[in-house]
XYZ file of C-alpha atoms in Angstrom:
210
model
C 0.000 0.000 0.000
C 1.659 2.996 -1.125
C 1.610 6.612 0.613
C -1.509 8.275 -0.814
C -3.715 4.647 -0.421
C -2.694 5.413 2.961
C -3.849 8.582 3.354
C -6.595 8.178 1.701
C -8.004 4.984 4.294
C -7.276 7.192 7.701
C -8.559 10.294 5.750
C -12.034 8.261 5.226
C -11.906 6.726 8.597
C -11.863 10.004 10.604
C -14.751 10.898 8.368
C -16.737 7.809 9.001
C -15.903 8.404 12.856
C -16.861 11.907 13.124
C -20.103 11.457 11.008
C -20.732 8.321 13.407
C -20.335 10.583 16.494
C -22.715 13.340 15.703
C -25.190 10.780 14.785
C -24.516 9.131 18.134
C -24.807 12.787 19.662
C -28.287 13.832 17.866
C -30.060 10.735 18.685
C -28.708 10.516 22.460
C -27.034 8.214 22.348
C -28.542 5.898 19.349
C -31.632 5.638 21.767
C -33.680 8.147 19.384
C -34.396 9.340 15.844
C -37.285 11.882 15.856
C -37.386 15.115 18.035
C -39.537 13.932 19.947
C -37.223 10.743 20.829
C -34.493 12.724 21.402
C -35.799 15.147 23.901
C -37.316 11.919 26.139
C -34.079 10.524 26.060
C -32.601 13.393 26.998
C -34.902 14.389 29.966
C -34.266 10.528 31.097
C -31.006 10.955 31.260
C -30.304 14.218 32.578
C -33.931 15.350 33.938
C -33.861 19.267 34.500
C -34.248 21.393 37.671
C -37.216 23.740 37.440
C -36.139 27.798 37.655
C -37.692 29.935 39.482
C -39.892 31.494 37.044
C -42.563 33.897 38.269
C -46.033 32.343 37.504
C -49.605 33.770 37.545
C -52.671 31.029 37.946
C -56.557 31.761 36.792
C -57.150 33.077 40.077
C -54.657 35.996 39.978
C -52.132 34.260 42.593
C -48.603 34.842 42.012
C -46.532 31.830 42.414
C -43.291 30.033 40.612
C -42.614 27.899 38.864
C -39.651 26.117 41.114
C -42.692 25.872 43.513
C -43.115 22.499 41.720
C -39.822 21.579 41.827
C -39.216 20.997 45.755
C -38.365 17.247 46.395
C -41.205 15.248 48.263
C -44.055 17.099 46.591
C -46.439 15.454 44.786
C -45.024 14.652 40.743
C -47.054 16.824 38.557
C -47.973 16.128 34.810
C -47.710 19.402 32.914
C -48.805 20.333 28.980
C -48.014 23.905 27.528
C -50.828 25.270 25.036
C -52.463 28.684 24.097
C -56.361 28.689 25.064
C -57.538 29.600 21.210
C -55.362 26.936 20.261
C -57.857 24.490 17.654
C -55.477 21.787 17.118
C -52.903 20.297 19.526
C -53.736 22.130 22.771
C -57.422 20.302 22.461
C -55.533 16.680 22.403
C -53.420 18.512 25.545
C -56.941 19.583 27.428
C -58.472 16.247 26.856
C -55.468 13.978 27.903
C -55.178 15.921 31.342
C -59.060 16.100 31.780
C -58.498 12.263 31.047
C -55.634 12.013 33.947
C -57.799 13.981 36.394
C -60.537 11.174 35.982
C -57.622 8.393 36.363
C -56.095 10.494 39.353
C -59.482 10.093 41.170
C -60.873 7.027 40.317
C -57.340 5.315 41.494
C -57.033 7.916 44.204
C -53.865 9.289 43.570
C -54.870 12.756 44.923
C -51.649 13.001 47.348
C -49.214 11.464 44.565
C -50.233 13.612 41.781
C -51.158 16.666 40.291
C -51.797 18.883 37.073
C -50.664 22.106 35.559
C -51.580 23.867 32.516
C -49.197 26.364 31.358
C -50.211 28.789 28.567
C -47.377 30.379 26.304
C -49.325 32.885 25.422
C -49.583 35.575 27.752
C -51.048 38.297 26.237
C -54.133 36.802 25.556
C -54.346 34.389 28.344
C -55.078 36.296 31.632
C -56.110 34.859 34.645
C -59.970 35.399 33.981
C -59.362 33.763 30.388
C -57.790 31.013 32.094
C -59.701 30.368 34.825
C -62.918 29.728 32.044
C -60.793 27.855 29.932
C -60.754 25.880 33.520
C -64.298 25.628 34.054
C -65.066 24.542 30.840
C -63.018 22.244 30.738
C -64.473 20.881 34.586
C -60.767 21.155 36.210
C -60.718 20.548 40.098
C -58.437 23.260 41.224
C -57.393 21.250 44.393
C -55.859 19.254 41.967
C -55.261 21.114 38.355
C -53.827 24.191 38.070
C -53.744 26.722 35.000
C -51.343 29.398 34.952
C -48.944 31.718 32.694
C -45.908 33.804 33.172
C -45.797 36.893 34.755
C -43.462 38.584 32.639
C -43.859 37.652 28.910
C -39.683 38.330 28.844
C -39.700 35.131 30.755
C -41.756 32.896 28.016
C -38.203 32.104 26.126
C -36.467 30.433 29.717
C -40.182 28.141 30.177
C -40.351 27.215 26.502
C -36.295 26.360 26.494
C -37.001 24.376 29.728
C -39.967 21.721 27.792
C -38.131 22.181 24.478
C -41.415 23.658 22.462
C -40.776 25.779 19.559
C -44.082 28.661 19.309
C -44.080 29.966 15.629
C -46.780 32.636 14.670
C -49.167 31.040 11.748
C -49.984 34.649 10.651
C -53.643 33.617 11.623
C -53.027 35.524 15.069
C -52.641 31.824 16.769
C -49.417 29.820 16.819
C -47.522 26.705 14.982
C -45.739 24.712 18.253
C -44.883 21.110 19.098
C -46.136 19.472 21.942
C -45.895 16.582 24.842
C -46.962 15.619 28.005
C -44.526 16.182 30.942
C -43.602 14.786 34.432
C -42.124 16.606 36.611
C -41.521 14.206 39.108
C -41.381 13.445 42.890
C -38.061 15.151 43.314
C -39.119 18.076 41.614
C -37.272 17.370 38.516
C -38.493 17.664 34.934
C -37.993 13.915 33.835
C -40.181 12.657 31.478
C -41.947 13.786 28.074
C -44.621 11.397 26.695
C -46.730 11.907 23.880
C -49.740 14.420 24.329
C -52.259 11.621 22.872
C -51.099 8.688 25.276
C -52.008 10.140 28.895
C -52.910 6.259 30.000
C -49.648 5.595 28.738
C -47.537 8.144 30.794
C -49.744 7.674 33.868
C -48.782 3.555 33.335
C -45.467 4.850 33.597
C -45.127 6.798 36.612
C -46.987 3.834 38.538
C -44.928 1.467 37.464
C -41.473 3.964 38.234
C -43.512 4.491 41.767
C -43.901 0.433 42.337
C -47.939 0.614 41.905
């Protein structure tokens, strides 16, 4: 094998092993291939303390959003949407009105909880949000609906779940979506898909023992 042959094999080997690496990076691991994938692998591996970002619920009451993240409180399931949201946010609505059903029938009141957090502040004040609430039958002992109180904020909450908001020119929004637990320890740990609530609340009994 002369010189160049040479050259050429460890030239296309460091290619080969560089392209393999990012691939391993972008897919955490090999574990993932969508978006979606990636960020639950992500959140499983490294699940995310929650800032202290000032909240507002649909009764006016300040509050933040670290307040969830305190270890031995309950684990809370949490969905971002917009309240004139016709698409997604309705799939989001129905799978935690689902889980608030589940959460009583199995009488999980003192192991979990709900929270509805709108990204869209300037529409979404506490009176909007506490009717989106009683339409959509929530027991505030149990499921809470807030915003941020400072719309400057919105870019730190929607970093923290990984949604992308994107106006659709219509005055509503383009964004992805999931279903969240934050969990026992107050960490952000799990994403699950927005139509599969049976499927994340499966989950967390089985990570609980039951």
């Amino acid at each position: 094998m002369n010189g160049t042959i040479l050259r050429t094999c460890v030239a296309t080997l460091l290619v080969a092993a560089a392209a393999l690496a990012a691939f391993y990076w972008v897919t955490a691991g090999f574990s993932a291939v969508s978006a979606d994938g990636v960020r639950r692998a992500h959140l499983a591996q490294a699940p995310r303390a929650l800032p202290d970002l000032a909240l507002i619920d649909q009764r006016g009451e300040p509050l933040a959003l670290s307040d969830y993240g305190a270890p031995r409180q309950k684990a809370t399931f949490v969905a971002l949407v917009y309240v004139q949201c016709q698409t997604v946010c309705r799939t989001s609505a129905s799978g935690q009105a689902w889980l608030q059903h589940a959460i009583r029938a199995r009488g999980l009141q003192e192991r979990v909880q709900l929270l509805t957090l709108s990204f869209d502040p300037r529409n979404d004040s506490p009176a909007v949000l506490d009717a989106y609430a009683r339409k959509l039958g929530a027991d505030s002992a149990l499921w809470k609906f807030a915003t941020v109180r400072d719309a400057a904020d919105l870019p730190a909450l929607l970093g923290l779940f990984d949604i992308v908001v994107l106006p659709d020119g219509l005055g509503g929004y383009s964004h992805n979506a999931a279903l969240f637990l934050v969990d026992g320890n107050g960490r952000l740990a799990r994403a699950y898909d927005i139509d599969r609530p049976d499927l994340a609340l499966a989950d967390f009994l089985q990570q609980q023992g039951g």
